[in-house]
GROMACS .gro file of C-alpha atoms in nm:
model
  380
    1UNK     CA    1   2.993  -2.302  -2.780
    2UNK     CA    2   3.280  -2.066  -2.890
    3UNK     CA    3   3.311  -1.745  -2.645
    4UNK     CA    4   3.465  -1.540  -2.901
    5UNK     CA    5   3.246  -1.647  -3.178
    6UNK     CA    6   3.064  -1.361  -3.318
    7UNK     CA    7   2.679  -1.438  -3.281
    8UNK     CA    8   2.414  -1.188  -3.446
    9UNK     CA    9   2.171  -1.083  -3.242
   10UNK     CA   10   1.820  -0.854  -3.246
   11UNK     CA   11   1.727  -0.627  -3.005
   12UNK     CA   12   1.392  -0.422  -3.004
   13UNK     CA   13   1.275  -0.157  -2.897
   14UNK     CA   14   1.004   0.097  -2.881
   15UNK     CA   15   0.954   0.275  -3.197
   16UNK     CA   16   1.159   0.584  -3.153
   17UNK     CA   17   1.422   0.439  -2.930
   18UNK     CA   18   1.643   0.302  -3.200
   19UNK     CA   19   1.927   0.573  -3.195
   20UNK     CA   20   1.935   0.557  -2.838
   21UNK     CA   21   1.971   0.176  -2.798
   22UNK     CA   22   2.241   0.137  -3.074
   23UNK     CA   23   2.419   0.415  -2.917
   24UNK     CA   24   2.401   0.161  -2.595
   25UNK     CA   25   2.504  -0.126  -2.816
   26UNK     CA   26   2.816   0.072  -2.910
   27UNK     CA   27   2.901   0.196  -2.543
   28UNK     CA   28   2.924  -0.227  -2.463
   29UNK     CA   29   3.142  -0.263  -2.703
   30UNK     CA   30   2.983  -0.444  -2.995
   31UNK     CA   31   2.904  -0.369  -3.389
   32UNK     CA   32   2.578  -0.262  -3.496
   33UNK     CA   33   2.498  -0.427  -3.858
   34UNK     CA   34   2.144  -0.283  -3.944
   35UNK     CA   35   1.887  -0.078  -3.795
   36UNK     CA   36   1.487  -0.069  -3.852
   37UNK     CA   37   1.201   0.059  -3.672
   38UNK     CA   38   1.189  -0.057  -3.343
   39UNK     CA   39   1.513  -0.313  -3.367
   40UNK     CA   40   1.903  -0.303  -3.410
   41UNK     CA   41   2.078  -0.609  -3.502
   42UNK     CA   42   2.425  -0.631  -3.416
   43UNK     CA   43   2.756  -0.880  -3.386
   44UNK     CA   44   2.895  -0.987  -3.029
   45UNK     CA   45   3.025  -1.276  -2.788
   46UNK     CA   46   2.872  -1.490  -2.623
   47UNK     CA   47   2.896  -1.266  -2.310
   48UNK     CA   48   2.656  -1.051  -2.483
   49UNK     CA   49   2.387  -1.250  -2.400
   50UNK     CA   50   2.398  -1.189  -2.030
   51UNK     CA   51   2.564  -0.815  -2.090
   52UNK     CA   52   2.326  -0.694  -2.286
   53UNK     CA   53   1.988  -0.841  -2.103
   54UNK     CA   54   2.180  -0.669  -1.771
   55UNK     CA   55   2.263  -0.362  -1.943
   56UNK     CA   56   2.021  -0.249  -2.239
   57UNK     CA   57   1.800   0.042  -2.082
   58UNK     CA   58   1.623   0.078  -2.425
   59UNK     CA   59   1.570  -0.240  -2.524
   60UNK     CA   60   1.248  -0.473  -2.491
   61UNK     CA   61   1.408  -0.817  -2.574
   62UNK     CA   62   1.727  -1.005  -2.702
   63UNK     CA   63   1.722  -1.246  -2.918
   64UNK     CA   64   1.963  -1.461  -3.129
   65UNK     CA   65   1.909  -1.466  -3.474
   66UNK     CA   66   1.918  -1.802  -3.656
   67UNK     CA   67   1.880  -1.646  -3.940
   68UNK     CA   68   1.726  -1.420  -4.233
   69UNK     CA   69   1.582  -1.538  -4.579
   70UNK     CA   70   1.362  -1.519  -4.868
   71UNK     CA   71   0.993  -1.665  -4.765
   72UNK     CA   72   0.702  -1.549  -5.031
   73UNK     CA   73   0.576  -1.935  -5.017
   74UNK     CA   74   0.500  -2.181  -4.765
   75UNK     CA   75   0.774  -2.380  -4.874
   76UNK     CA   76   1.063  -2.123  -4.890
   77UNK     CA   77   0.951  -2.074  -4.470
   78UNK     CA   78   1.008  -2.431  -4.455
   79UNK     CA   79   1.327  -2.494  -4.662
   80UNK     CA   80   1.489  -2.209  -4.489
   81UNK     CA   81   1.421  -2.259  -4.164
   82UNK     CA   82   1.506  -2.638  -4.197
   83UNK     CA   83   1.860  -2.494  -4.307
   84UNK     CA   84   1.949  -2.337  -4.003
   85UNK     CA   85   2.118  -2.502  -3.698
   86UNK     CA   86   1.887  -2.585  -3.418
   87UNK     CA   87   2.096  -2.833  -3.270
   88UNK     CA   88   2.339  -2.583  -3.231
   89UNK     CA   89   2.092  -2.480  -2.884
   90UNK     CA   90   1.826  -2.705  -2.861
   91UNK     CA   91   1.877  -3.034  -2.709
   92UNK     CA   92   1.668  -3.310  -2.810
   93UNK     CA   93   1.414  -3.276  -2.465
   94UNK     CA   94   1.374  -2.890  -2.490
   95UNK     CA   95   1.084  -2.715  -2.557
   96UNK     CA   96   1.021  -2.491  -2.833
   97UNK     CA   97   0.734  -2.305  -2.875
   98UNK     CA   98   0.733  -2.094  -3.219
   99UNK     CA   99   0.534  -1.739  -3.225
  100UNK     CA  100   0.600  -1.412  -3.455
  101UNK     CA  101   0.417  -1.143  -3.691
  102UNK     CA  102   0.434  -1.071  -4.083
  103UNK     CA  103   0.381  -0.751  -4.207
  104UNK     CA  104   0.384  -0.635  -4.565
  105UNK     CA  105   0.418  -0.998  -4.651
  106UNK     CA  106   0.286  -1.261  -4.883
  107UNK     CA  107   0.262  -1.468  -4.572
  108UNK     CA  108  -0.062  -1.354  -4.402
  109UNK     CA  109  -0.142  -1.635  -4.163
  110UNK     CA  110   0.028  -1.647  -3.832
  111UNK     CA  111  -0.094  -1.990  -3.690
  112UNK     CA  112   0.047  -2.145  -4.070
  113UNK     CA  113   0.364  -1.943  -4.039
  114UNK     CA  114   0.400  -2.102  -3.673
  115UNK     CA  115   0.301  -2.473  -3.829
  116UNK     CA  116   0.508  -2.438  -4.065
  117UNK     CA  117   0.830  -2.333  -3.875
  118UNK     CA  118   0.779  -2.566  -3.624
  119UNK     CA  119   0.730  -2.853  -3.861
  120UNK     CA  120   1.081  -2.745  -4.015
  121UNK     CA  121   1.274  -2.739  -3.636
  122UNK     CA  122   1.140  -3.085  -3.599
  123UNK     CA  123   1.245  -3.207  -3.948
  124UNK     CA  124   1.575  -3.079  -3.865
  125UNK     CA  125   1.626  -3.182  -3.491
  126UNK     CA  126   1.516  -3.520  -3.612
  127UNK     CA  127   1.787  -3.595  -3.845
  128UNK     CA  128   2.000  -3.446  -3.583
  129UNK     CA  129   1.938  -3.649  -3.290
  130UNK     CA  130   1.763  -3.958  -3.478
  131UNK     CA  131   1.418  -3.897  -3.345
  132UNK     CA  132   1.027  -3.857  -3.425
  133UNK     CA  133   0.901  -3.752  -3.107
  134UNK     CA  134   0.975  -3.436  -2.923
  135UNK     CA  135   0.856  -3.472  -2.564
  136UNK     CA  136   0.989  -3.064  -2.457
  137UNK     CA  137   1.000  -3.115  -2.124
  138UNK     CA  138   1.313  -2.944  -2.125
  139UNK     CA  139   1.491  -2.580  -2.141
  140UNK     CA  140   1.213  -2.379  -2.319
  141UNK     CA  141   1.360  -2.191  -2.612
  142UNK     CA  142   1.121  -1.935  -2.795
  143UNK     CA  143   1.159  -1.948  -3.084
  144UNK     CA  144   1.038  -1.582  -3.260
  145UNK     CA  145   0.981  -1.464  -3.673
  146UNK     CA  146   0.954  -1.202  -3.783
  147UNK     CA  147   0.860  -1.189  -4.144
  148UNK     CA  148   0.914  -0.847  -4.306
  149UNK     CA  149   0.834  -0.760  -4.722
  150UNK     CA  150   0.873  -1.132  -4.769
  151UNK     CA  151   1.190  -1.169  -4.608
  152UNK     CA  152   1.164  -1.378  -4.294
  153UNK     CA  153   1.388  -1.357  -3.976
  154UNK     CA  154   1.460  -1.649  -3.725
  155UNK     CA  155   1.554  -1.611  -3.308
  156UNK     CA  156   1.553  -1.759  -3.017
  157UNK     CA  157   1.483  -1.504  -2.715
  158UNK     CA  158   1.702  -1.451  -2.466
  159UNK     CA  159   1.499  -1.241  -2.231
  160UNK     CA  160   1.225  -1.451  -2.151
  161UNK     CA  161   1.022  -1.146  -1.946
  162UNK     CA  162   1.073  -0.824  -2.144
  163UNK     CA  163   1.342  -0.605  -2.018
  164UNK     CA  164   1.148  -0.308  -1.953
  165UNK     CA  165   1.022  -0.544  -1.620
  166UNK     CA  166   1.314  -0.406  -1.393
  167UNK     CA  167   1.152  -0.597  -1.117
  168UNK     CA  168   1.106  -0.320  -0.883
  169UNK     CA  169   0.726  -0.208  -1.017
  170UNK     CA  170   0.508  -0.485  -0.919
  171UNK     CA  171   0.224  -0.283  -0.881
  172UNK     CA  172   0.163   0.039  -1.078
  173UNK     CA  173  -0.099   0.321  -1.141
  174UNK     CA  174  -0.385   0.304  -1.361
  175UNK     CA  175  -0.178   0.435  -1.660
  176UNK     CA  176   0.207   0.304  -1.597
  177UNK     CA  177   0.450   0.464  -1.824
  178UNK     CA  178   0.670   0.172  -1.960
  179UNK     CA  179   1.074   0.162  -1.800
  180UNK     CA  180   1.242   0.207  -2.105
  181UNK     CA  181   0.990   0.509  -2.204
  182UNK     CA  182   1.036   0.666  -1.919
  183UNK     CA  183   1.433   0.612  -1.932
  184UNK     CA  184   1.442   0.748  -2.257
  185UNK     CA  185   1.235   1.059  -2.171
  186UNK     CA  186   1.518   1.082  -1.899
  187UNK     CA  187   1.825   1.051  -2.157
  188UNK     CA  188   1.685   1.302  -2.387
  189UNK     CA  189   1.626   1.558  -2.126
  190UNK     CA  190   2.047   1.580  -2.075
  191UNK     CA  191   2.088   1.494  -1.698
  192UNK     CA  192   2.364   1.603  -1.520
  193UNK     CA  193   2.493   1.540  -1.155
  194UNK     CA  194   2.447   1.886  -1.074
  195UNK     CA  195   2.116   1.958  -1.172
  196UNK     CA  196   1.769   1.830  -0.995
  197UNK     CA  197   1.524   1.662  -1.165
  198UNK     CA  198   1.189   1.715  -1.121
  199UNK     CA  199   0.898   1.505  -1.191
  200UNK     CA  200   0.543   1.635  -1.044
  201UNK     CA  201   0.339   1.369  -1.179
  202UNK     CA  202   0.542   1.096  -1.031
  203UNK     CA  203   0.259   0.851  -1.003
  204UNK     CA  204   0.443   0.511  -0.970
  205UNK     CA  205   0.791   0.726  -0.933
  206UNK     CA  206   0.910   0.528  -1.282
  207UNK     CA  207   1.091   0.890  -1.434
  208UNK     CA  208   1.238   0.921  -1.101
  209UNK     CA  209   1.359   0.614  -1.044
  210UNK     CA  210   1.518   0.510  -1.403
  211UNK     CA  211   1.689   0.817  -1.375
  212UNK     CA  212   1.859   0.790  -1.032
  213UNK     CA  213   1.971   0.460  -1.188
  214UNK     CA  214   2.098   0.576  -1.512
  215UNK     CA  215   2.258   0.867  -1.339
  216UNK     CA  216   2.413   0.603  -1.084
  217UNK     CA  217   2.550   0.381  -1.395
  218UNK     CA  218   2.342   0.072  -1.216
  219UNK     CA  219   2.300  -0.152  -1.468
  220UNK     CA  220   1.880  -0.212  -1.532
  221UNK     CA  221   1.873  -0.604  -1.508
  222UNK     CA  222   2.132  -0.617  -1.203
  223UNK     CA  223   1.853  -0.757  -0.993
  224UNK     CA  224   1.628  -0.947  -1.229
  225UNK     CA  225   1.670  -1.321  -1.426
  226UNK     CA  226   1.631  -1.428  -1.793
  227UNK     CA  227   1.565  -1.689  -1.974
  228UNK     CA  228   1.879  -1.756  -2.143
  229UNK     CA  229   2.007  -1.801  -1.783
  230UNK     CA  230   1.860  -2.219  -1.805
  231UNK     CA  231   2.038  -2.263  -2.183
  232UNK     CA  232   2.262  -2.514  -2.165
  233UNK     CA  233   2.581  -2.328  -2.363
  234UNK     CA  234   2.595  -2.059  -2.160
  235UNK     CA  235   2.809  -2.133  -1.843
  236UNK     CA  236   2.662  -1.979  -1.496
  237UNK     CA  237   2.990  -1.761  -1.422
  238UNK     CA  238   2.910  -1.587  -1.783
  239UNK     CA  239   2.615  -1.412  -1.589
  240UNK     CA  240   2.835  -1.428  -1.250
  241UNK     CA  241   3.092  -1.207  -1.459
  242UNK     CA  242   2.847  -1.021  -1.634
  243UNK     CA  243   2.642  -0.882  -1.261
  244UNK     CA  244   3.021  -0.859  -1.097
  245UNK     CA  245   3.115  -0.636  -1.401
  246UNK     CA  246   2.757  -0.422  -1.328
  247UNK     CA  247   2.848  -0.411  -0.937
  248UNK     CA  248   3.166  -0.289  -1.043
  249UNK     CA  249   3.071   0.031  -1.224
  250UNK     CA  250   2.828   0.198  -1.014
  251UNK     CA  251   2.883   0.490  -0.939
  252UNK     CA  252   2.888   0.738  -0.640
  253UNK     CA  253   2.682   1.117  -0.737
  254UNK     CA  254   2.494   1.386  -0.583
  255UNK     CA  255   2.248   1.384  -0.791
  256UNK     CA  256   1.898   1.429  -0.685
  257UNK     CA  257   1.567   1.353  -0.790
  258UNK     CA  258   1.228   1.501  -0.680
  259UNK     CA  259   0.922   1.282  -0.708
  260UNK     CA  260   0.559   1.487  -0.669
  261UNK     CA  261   0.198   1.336  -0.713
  262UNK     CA  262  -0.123   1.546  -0.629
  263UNK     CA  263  -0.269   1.177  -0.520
  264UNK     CA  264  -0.104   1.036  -0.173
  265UNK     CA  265  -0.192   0.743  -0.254
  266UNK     CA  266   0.047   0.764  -0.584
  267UNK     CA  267   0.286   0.886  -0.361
  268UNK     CA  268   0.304   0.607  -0.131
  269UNK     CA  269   0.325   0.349  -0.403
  270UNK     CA  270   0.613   0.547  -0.531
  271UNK     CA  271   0.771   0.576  -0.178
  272UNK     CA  272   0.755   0.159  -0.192
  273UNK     CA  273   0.891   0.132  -0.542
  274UNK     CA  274   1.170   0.370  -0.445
  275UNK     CA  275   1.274   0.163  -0.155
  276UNK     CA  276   1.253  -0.175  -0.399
  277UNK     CA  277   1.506  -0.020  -0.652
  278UNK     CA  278   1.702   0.120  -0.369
  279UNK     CA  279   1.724   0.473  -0.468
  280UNK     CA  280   1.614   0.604  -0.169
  281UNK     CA  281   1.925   0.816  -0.135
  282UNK     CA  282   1.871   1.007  -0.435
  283UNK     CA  283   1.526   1.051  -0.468
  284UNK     CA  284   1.251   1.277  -0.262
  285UNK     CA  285   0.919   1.171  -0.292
  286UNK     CA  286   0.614   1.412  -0.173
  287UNK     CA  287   0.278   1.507  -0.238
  288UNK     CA  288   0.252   1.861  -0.421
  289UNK     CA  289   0.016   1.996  -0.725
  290UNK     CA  290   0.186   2.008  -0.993
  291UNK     CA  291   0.065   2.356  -1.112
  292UNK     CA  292   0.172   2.491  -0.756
  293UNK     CA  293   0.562   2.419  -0.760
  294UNK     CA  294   0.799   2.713  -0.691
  295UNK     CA  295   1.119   2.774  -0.867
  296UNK     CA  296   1.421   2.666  -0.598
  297UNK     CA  297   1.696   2.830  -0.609
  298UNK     CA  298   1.890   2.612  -0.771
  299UNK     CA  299   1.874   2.452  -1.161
  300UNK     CA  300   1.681   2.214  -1.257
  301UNK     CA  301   1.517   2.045  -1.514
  302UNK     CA  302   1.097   1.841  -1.525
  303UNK     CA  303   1.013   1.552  -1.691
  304UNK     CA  304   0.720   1.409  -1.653
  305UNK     CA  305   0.456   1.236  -1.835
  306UNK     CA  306   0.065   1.387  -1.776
  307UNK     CA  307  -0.235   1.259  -1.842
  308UNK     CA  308  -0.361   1.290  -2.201
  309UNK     CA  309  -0.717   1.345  -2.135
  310UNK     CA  310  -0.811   1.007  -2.382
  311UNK     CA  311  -1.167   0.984  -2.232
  312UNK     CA  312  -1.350   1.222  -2.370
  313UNK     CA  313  -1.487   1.299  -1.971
  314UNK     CA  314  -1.142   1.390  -1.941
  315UNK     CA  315  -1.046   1.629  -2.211
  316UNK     CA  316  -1.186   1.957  -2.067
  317UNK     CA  317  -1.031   1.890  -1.751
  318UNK     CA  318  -0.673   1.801  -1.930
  319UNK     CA  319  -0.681   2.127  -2.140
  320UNK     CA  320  -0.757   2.307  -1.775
  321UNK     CA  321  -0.468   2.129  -1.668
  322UNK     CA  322  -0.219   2.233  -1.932
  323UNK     CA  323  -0.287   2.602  -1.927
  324UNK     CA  324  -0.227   2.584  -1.550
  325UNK     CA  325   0.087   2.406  -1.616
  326UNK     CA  326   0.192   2.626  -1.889
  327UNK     CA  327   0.158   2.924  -1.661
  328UNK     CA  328   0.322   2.748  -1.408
  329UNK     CA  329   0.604   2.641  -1.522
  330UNK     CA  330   0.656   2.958  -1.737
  331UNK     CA  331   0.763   3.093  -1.408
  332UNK     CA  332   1.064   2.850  -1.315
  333UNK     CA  333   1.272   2.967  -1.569
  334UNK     CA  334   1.558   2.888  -1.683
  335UNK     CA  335   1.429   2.519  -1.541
  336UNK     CA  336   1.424   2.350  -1.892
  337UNK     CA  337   1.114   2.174  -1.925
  338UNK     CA  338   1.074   1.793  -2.103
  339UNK     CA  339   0.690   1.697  -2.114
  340UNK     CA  340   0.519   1.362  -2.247
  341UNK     CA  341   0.215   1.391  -2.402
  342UNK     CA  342  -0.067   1.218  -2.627
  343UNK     CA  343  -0.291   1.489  -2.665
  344UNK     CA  344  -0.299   1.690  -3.057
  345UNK     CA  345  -0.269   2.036  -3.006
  346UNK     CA  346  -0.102   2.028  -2.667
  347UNK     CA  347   0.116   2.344  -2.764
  348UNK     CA  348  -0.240   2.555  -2.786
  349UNK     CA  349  -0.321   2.455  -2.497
  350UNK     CA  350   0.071   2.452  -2.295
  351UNK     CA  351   0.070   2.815  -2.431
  352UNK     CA  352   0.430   2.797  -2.629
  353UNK     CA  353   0.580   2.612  -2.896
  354UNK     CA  354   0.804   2.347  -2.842
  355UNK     CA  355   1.192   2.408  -2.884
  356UNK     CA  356   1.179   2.055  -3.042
  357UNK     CA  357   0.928   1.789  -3.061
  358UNK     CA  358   1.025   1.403  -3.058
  359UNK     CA  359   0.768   1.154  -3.190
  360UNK     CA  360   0.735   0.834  -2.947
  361UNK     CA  361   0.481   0.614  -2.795
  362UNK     CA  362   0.362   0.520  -2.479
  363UNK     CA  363   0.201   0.188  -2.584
  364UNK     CA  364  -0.017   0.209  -2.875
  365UNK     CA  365  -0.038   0.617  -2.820
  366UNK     CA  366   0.138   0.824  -3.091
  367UNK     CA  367   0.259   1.073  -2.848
  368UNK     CA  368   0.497   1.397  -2.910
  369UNK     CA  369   0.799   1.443  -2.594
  370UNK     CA  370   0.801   1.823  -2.585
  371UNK     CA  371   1.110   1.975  -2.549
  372UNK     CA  372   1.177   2.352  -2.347
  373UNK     CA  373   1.511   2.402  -2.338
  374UNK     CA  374   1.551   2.799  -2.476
  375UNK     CA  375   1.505   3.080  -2.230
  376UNK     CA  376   1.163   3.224  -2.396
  377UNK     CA  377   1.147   3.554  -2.539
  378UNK     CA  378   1.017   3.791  -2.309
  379UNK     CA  379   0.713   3.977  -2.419
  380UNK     CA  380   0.683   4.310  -2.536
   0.00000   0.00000   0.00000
């Protein structure tokens, strides 16, 4: 393989994180080409396999594309994914497994679309390497498509486990708020070394801890392993230079992070996760109601991400909660205030309108990150 080839390459995302993960694209250095709903695809080395799985805080997976083309048939699937060059990364003993979604597509059925692609690797691979029988005992390369208004797309993942698995969250609350969510909510909310962040419904410590490490320039994937790591064409000391170049850029701050739970028990499993990311030194981690917190005297600025109320059980006692939050917090200003939440109406029941109002989603929950960031009017 060619270093300074430029690949193409997909990475996705969480719908609403595109602007932020292109921006992250750019900061490493390489050209964005298009952008859709929850993916970028972009040009790069082949160092960008191991920089970007390291160093994408947004993103859910890499992948190398193979390839994009018309597929409104069966056989247009077949003829243009026999076109592309498989041999180019898998070897005649590797594995690989085909799996992918169409949407808006002639191309309804997903087990067919997989048959179908697979049948066309083999096709190709055989003439390659001279060949019937694939035994795959090898490398495993996913193979992904992604067929969009008829137009189907071709990759190999790179990632293997999705990025948003830092590693140091192996066990979690009963609703975990996804890494890359939570370091999103975290960008958006402006941090600065000066200023404390706050989250007082820490329950795992996720907020907390993605933003000691964004604020500490440690790279996300410095302690975690991909799958592109076992390819054949990509040489161990590209990852060696790739985690040196990570080491390299960390960064010493003051910054400071305070992680609250009403639950103990939340709090200890946040204490442990802490200590696994090692950002001990830069986060504080206690139990305290989070309707209850008094203004320091010193800025500041929460994040956090409260329950929802999705049970209907719950909903009374989630409204109660957001009034008593909303009179809270109306109290620490000029703390700006950055709050994640599913529930419709939450403004009634927060008492004030948002400053601004970001649509994201935590999962498969349409969810609005509300934004307090303007001193509020005092009343008359």
């Amino acid at each position: 393989m060619n270093r300074d080839y430029k690949y193409e390459y997909v990475a996705t995302c969480l719908f609403g994180l595109e602007s932020l993960l292109g921006e992250e694209i750019d900061a490493l250095g390489y050209e964005r080409i298009e952008t859709i709903d929850g993916r970028v695809t972009f040009r790069g080395d082949l160092a960008a396999i191991a920089r970007c799985n390291i160093w994408l805080r947004f993103a859910e997976r890499l992948y190398i594309k193979m390839g994009s083309f018309k597929a409104a048939t069966f056989a247009e699937l077949f003829d243009g994914t026999n076109l592309l060059p498989w041999e180019n990364w898998i070897a005649c003993d590797d594995a690989f497994p085909v799996k992918g979604h169409s949407i808006k597509s002639a191309l309804t059925s997903i087990p067919d679309c997989q048959s179908i692609i697979k049948k066309a690797i083999v096709k190709r691979l055989s003439a390659e390497y001279g060949i019937s029988w694939f035994k795959e005992e090898g490398v495993k390369y996913q193979v992904e498509f992604f067929i969009l208004k008829d137009i189907a797309t071709l990759m190999i993942d790179t990632s293997g486990t999705p990025l948003h698995k830092r590693g140091y969250r192996p066990a979690v609350g009963a609703a975990p708020l996804r890494e890359t969510l939570a370091a999103a909510m975290v960008k958006l909310s402006r941090p600065r070394d000066e200023v404390l962040l706050w989250d007082p419904f820490c329950g795992s410590g996720t907020i907390g801890i993605e933003a000691a490490m964004m604020m500490t320039n440690t790279a996300p994937g410095l302690s975690r392993s991909f799958a592109a790591e076992e390819f054949y064409d990509l040489p161990e000391k590209l990852w060696q230079d790739a985690r040196d170049e990570a080491r390299s850029l960390i960064r010493e701050t003051e910054f400071e992070v305070y992680a609250s739970d009403i639950d103990p028990k939340m709090v200890e499993l946040a204490r442990a996760n802490i200590k696994r990311a090692d950002m001990g030194a830069h986060i504080k981690c206690f139990v305290r109601d989070a309707t209850e917190i008094v203004k320091a005297d010193r800025r500041a600025t929460i994040v956090c991400n409260p329950p929802y109320g999705e049970r209907l059980s719950d909903e009374e006692e989630t409204k109660r909660l957001y009034r008593a939050m909303g009179q809270c917090f109306a109290k620490l200003a000029p703390w700006q205030i950055y709050i994640l939440s599913g529930m419709p109406d939450f403004e009634r029941y927060y008492g004030r309108r948002a400053d601004k109002v970001k649509p994201l989603y935590n999962g498969m929950i349409k969810c609005g990150y509300y934004q307090y960031f303007k001193q509020p009017k005092p009343e008359k």
